[in-house]
Short mmCIF file of C-alpha atoms in Angstrom, two decimals:
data_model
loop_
_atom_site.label_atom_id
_atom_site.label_comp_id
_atom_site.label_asym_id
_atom_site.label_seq_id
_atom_site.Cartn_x
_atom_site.Cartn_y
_atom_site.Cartn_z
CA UNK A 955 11.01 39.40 32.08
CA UNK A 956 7.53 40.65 32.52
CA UNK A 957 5.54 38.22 35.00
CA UNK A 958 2.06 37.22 33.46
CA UNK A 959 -1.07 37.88 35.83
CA UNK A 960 -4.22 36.48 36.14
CA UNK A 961 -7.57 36.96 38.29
CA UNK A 962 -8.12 34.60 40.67
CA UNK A 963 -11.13 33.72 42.84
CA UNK A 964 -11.33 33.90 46.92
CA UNK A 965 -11.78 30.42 48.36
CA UNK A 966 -14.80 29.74 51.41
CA UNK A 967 -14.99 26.91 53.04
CA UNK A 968 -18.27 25.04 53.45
CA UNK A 969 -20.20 24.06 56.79
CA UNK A 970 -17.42 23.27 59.07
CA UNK A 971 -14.58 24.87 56.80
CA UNK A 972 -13.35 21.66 55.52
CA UNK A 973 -14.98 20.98 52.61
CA UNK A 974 -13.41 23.69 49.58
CA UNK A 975 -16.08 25.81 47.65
CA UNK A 976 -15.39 29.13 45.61
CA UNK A 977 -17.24 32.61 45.53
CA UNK A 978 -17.62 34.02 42.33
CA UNK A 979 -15.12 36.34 41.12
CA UNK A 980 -16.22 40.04 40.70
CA UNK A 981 -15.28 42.06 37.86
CA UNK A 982 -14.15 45.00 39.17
CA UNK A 983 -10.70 45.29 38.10
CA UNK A 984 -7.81 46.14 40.32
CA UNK A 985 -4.87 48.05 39.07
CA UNK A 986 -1.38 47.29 40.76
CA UNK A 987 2.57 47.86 40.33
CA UNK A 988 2.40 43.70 39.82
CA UNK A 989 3.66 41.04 41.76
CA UNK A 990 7.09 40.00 42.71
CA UNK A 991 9.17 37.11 41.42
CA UNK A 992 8.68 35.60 45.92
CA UNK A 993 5.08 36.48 45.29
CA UNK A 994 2.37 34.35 44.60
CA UNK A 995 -0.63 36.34 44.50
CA UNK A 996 -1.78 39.52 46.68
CA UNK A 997 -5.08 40.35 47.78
CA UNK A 998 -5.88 43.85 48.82
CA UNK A 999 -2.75 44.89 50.98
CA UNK A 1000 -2.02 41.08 51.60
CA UNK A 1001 0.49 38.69 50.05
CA UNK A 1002 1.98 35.55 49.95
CA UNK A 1003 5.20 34.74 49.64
CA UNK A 1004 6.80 31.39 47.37
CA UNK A 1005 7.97 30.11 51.30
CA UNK A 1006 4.35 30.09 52.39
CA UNK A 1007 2.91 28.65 49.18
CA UNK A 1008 5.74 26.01 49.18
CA UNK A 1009 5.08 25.31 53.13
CA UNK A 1010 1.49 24.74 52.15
CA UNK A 1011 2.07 22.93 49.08
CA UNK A 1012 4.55 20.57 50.99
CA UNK A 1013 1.54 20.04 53.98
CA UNK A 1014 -0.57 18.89 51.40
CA UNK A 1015 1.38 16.47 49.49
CA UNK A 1016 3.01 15.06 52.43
CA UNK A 1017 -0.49 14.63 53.63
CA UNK A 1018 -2.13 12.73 50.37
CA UNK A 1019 0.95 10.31 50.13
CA UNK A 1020 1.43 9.08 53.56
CA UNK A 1021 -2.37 8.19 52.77
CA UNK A 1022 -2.11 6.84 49.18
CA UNK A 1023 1.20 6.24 49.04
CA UNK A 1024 3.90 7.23 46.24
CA UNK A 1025 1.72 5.92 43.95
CA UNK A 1026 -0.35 9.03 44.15
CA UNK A 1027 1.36 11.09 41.89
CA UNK A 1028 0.72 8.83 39.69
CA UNK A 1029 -3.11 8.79 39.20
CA UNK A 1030 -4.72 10.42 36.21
CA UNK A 1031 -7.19 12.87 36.79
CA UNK A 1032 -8.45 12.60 33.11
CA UNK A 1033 -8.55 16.60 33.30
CA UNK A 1034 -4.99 17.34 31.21
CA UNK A 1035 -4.01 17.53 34.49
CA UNK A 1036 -1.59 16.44 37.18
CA UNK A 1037 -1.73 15.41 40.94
CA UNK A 1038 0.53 18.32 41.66
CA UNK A 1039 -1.65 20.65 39.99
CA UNK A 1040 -4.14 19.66 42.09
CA UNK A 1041 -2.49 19.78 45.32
CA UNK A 1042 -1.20 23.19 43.97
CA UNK A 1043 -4.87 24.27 43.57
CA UNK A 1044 -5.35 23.32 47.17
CA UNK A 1045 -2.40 24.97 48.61
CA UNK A 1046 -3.84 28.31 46.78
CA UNK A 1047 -7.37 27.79 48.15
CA UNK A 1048 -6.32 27.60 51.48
CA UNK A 1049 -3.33 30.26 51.75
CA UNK A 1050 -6.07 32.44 49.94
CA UNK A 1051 -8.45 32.10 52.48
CA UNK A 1052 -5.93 32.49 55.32
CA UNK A 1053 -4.52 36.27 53.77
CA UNK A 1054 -8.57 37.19 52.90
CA UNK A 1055 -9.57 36.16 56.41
CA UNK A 1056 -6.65 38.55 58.03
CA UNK A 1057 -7.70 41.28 56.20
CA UNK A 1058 -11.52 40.50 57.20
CA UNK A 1059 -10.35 40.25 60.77
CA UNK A 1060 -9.00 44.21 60.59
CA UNK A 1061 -12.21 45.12 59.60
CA UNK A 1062 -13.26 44.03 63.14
CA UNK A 1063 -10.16 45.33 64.55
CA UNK A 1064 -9.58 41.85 66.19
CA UNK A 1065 -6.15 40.84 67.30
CA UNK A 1066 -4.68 38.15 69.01
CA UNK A 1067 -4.04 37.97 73.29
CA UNK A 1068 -0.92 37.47 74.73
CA UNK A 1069 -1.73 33.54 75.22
CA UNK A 1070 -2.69 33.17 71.42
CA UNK A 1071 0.44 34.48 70.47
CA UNK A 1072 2.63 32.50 72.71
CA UNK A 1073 0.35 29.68 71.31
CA UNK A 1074 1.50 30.26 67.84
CA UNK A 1075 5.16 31.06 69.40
CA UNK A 1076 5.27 27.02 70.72
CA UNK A 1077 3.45 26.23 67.62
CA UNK A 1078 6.53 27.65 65.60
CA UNK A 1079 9.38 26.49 68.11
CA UNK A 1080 8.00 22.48 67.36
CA UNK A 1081 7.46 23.03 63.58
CA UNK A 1082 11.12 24.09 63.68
CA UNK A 1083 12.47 21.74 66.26
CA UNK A 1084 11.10 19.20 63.96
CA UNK A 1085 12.84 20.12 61.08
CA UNK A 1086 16.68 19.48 60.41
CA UNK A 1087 18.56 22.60 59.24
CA UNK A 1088 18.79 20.64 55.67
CA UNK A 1089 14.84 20.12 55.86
CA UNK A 1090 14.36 24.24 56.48
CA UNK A 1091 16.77 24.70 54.10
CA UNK A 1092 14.42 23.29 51.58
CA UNK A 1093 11.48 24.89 52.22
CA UNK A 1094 12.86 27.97 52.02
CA UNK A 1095 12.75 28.77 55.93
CA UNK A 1096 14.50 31.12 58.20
CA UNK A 1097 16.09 29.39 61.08
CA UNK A 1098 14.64 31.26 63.12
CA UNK A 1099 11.09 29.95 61.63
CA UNK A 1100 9.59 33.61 61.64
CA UNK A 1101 7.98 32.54 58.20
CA UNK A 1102 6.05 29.82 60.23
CA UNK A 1103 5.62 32.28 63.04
CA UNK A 1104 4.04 34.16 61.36
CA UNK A 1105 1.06 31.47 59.38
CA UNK A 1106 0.22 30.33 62.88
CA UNK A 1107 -0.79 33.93 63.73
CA UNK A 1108 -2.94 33.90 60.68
CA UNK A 1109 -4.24 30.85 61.54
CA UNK A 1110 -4.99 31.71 65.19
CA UNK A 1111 -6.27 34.84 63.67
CA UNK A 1112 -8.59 33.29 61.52
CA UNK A 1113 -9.99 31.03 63.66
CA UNK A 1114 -11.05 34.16 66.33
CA UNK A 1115 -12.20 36.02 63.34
CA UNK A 1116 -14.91 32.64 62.61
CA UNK A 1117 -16.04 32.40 66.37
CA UNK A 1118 -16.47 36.28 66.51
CA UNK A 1119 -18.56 36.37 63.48
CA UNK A 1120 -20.86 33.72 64.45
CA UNK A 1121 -20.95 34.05 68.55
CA UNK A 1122 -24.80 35.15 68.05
CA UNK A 1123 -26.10 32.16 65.82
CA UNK A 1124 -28.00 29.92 68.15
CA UNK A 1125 -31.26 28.87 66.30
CA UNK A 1126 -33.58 27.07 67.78
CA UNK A 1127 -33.48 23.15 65.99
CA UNK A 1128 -36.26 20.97 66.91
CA UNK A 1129 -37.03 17.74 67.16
CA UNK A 1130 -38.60 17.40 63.89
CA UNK A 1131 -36.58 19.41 61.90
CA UNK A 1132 -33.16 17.06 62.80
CA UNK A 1133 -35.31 13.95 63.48
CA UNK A 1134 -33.40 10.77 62.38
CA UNK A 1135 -35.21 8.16 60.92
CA UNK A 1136 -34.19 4.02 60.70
CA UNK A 1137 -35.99 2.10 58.09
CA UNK A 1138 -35.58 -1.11 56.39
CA UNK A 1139 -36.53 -1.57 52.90
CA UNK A 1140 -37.29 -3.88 49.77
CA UNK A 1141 -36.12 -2.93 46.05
CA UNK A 1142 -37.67 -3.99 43.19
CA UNK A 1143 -35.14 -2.54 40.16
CA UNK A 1144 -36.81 -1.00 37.46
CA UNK A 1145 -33.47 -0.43 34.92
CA UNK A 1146 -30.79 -3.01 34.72
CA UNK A 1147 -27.03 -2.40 34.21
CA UNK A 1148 -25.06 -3.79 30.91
CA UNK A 1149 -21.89 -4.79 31.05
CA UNK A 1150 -19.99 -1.31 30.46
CA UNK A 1151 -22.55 0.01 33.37
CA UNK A 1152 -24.77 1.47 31.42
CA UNK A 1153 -28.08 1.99 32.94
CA UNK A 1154 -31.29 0.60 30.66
CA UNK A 1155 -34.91 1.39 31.70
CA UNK A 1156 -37.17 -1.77 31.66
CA UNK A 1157 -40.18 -1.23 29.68
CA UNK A 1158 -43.59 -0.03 30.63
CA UNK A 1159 -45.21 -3.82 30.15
CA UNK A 1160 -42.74 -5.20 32.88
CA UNK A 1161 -42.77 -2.05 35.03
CA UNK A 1162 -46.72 -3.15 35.42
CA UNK A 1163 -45.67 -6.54 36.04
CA UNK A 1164 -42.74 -5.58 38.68
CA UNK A 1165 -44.98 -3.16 40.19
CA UNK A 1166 -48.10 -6.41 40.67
CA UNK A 1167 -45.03 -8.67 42.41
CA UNK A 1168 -44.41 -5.36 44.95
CA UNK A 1169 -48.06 -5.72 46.16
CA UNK A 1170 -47.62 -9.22 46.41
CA UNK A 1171 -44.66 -8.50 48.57
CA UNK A 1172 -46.15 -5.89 50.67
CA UNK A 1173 -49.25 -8.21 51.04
CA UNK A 1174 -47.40 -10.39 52.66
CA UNK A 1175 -45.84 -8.09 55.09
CA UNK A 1176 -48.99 -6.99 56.20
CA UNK A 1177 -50.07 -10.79 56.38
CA UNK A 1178 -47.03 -10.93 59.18
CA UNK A 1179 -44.29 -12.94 57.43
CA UNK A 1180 -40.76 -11.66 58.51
CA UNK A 1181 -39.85 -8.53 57.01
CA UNK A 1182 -35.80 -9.73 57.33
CA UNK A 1183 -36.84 -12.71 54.97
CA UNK A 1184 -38.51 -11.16 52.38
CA UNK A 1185 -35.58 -8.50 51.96
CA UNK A 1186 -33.09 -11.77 51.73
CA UNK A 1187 -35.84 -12.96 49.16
CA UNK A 1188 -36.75 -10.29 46.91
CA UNK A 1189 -35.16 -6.97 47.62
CA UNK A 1190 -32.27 -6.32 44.71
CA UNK A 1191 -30.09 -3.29 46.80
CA UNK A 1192 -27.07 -4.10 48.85
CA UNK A 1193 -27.92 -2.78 52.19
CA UNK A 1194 -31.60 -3.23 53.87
CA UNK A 1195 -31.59 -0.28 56.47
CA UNK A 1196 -31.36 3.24 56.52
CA UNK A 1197 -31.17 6.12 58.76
CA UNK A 1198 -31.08 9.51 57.66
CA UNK A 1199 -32.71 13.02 58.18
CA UNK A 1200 -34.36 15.18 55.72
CA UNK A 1201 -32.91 16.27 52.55
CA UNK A 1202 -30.80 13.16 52.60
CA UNK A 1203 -32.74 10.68 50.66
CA UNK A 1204 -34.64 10.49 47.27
CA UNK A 1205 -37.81 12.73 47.94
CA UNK A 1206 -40.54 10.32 47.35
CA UNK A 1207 -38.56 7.72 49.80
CA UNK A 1208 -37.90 10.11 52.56
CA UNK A 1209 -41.82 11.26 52.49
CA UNK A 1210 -43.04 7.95 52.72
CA UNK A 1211 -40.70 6.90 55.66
CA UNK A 1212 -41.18 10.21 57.83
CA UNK A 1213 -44.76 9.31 57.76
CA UNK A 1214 -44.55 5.99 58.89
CA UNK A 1215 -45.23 5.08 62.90
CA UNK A 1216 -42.88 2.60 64.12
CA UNK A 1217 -43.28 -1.37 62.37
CA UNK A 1218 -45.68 0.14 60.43
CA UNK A 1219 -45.01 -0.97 56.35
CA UNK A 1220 -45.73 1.30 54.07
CA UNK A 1221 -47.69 1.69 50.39
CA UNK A 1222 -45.24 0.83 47.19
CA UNK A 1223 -42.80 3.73 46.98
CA UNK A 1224 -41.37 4.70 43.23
CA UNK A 1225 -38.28 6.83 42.92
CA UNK A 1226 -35.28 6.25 40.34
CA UNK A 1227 -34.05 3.19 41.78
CA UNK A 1228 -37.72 1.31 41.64
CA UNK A 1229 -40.37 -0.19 43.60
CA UNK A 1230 -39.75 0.05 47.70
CA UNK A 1231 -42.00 -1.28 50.49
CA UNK A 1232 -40.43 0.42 53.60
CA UNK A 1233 -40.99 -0.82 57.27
CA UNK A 1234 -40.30 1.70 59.76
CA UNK A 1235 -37.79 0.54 62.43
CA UNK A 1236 -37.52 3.70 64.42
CA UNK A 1237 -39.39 7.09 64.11
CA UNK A 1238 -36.89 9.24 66.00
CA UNK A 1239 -33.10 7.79 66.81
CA UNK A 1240 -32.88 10.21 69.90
CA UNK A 1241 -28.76 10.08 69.96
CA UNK A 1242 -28.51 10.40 66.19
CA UNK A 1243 -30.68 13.04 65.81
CA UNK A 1244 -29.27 14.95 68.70
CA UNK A 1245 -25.83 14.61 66.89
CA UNK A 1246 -27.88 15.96 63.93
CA UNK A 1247 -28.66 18.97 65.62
CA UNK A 1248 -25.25 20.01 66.22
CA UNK A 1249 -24.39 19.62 62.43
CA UNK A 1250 -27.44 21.73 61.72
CA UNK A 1251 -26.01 24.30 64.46
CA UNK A 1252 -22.07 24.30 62.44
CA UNK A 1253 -24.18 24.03 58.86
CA UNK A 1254 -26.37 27.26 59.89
CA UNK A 1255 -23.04 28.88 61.97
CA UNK A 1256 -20.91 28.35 58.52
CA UNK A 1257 -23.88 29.86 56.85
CA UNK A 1258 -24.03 33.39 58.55
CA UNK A 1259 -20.45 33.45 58.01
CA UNK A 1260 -20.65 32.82 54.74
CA UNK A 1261 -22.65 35.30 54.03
CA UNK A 1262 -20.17 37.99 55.85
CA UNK A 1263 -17.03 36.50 54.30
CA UNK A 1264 -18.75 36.15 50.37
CA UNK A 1265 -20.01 40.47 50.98
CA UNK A 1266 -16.39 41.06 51.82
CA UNK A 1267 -14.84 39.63 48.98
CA UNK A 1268 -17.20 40.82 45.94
CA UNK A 1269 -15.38 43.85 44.92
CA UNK A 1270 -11.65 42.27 45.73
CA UNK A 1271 -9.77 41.13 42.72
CA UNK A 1272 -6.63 39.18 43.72
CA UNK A 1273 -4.12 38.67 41.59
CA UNK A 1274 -1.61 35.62 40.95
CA UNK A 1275 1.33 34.93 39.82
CA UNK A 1276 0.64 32.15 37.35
CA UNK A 1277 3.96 31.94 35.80
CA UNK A 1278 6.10 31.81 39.61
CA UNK A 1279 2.67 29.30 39.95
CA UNK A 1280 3.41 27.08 36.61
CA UNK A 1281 7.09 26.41 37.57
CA UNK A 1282 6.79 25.73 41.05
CA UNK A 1283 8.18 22.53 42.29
CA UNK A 1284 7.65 19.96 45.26
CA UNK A 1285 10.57 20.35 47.43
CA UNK A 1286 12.97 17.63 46.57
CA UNK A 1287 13.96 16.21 49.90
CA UNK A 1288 13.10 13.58 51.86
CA UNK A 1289 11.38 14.66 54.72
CA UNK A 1290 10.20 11.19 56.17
CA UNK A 1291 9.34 10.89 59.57
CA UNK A 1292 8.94 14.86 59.66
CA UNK A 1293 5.98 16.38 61.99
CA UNK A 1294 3.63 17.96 59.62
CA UNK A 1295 2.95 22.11 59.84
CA UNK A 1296 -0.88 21.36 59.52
CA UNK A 1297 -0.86 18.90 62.00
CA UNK A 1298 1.04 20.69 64.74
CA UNK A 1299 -1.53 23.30 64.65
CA UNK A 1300 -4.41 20.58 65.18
CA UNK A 1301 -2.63 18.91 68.07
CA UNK A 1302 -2.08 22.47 69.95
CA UNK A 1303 -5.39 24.05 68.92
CA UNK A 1304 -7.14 20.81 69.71
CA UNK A 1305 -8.83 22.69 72.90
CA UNK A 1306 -8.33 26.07 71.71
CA UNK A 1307 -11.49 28.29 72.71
CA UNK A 1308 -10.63 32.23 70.92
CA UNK A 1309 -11.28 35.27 73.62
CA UNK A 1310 -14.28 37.08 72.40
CA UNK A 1311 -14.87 40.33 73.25
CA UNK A 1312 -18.61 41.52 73.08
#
């Protein structure tokens, strides 16, 4: 039976690789002698086998219903569809990623020490030691875990290849530029909400009428009657204070509040909610916007590699299995109480600095 193929694209993961994203495919097509019935896709001289998709898979779903519950695999995702296909989709992304990242980690000629790879040796010996022969038996594993061995490596691998790439990004973030601002706020609605949630625009008549009763508000601000009483009075959103750094709010909001000094109350804003008079509570929240900072440092460190990883892949057309991909099942066994493969590499690697050579 011939085995149908398909392109697939290379998964990157965003700022601090957990959030999925995919490059675009390129269209350079790659000829090969096709994939093997254990083989779920390849990518340049890189596989992966049905035991490492399956390990994955299982990681996943055992992850999502000790969350949600059994119930999970029962939610509709409106799509045509299932809850397995998605966590299938996941599975893919990831092990993707993992075989492109090996490959990209050659290029540098980077390899893993002697402590890394007795790292991913314990790594392997717990995964296993975890697992009842019945348990291995259903994933698909070699008692001797060497399947397992062998992901943690990549892993490892992967994870040296990331701090190599971006050992040199250090940019300068100042003050201003991850400055956290805390503000509290009054709403005047200028739409209302019908009962099947629709959203309905007021008209321009009351709009000049909502618009008088914000001055009125903002008068009496100024006039020195409590701020915290007029939101209970008049403001129509849920919460009353914000803090955020740029880019995070509604332009028009965000302007107005970075230009406020501290207590001072601002003109009437308009942005998509409504009318807002802001009062500045604090013009720079020194520990938020240092933690700031360091999310700017991962967001512009995920960046440069980004743009390494996204150069590598453009002329690589992987290839997958989609009918091996279509029939593949969860494994049916009950593996309650089982230490996760995913999480056994977070506890270990929890401290885990790679060796960088310069």
């Amino acid at each position: 039976m011939r085995l149908k193929i398909r392109k697939i694209c290379l998964p990157l993961l965003s700022a601090a690789l957990l959030v999925l994203s995919l490059t675009a495919c390129s269209s350079k097509v790659v000829l090969t002698a096709g994939l093997g019935k254990n083989e779920i896709f390849r990518v340049g001289n890189e596989s992966a086998t049905t035991t490492e998709f399956g390990l994955y898979l299982a990681a996943i779903a055992w992850d999502y219903e000790s969350v949600y519950g059994s119930e999970f695999w029962d939610i509709e995702t409106g799509e045509g569809t299932t809850m397995v296909d998605n966590c299938k989709d996941l599975a893919l992304a990831q092990l993707s990623r993992l075989k492109v990242m090996k490959l990209l980690a050659q290029e540098y000629s980077l390899t893993l020490n002697e402590e890394e790879e007795e790292l991913a040796a314990l790594a392997a010996e717990r995964f296993m030691d975890s697992l009842s022969e019945e348990a291995a038996e259903a994933l698909g594993l070699s008692l001797d875990g060497s399947e397992v061995l062998e992901l943690y490596e990549e892993k490892l691998l992967s994870d040296k290849l990331y701090a190599y790439l971006i050992k040199d990004v250090n940019p300068e973030i100042s003050d201003d530029e991850a400055r956290i601002v805390t503000v509290q706020h009054i709403l005047l609605k200028t739409y209302t909400v019908d009962e099947n949630g629709n959203r309905q625009e007021i008209s321009e008549e009351e709009k000049s009428r909502l618009y008088a009763k914000a001055e009125e508000i903002r008068e009496l601000a100024l006039e020195g009657e409590s701020f915290e009483s007029l939101i209970t009075k008049y403001s129509e959103d849920t919460k009353s204070t914000y803090s955020f750094g740029k880019g995070e709010m509604e332009e028009s909001f965000e302007n107005t509040a970075f230009e406020l000094e501290t207590d001072e109350i601002s003109h009437v804003t308009v942005t998509s909610h409504g009318y807002h008079i802001i009062k500045c509570i604090s013009t720079l929240d020194r520990e938020a916007t240092d933690q700031n900072k360091q999310t700017l440092l991962l967001q512009r460190k995920a960046e440069a590699f980004g743009e390494t990883y996204n150069a590598f892949v453009a002329d690589m057309e992987p290839e997958l299995n989609q009918e091996v991909l279509d029939s593949f099942e969860l494994v049916d066994f009950d593996l309650t109480g089982e230490i996760l493969f995913l999480d056994i590499y977070g506890e270990l690697t929890a401290d885990y600095e790679p060796t960088i050579q310069s």
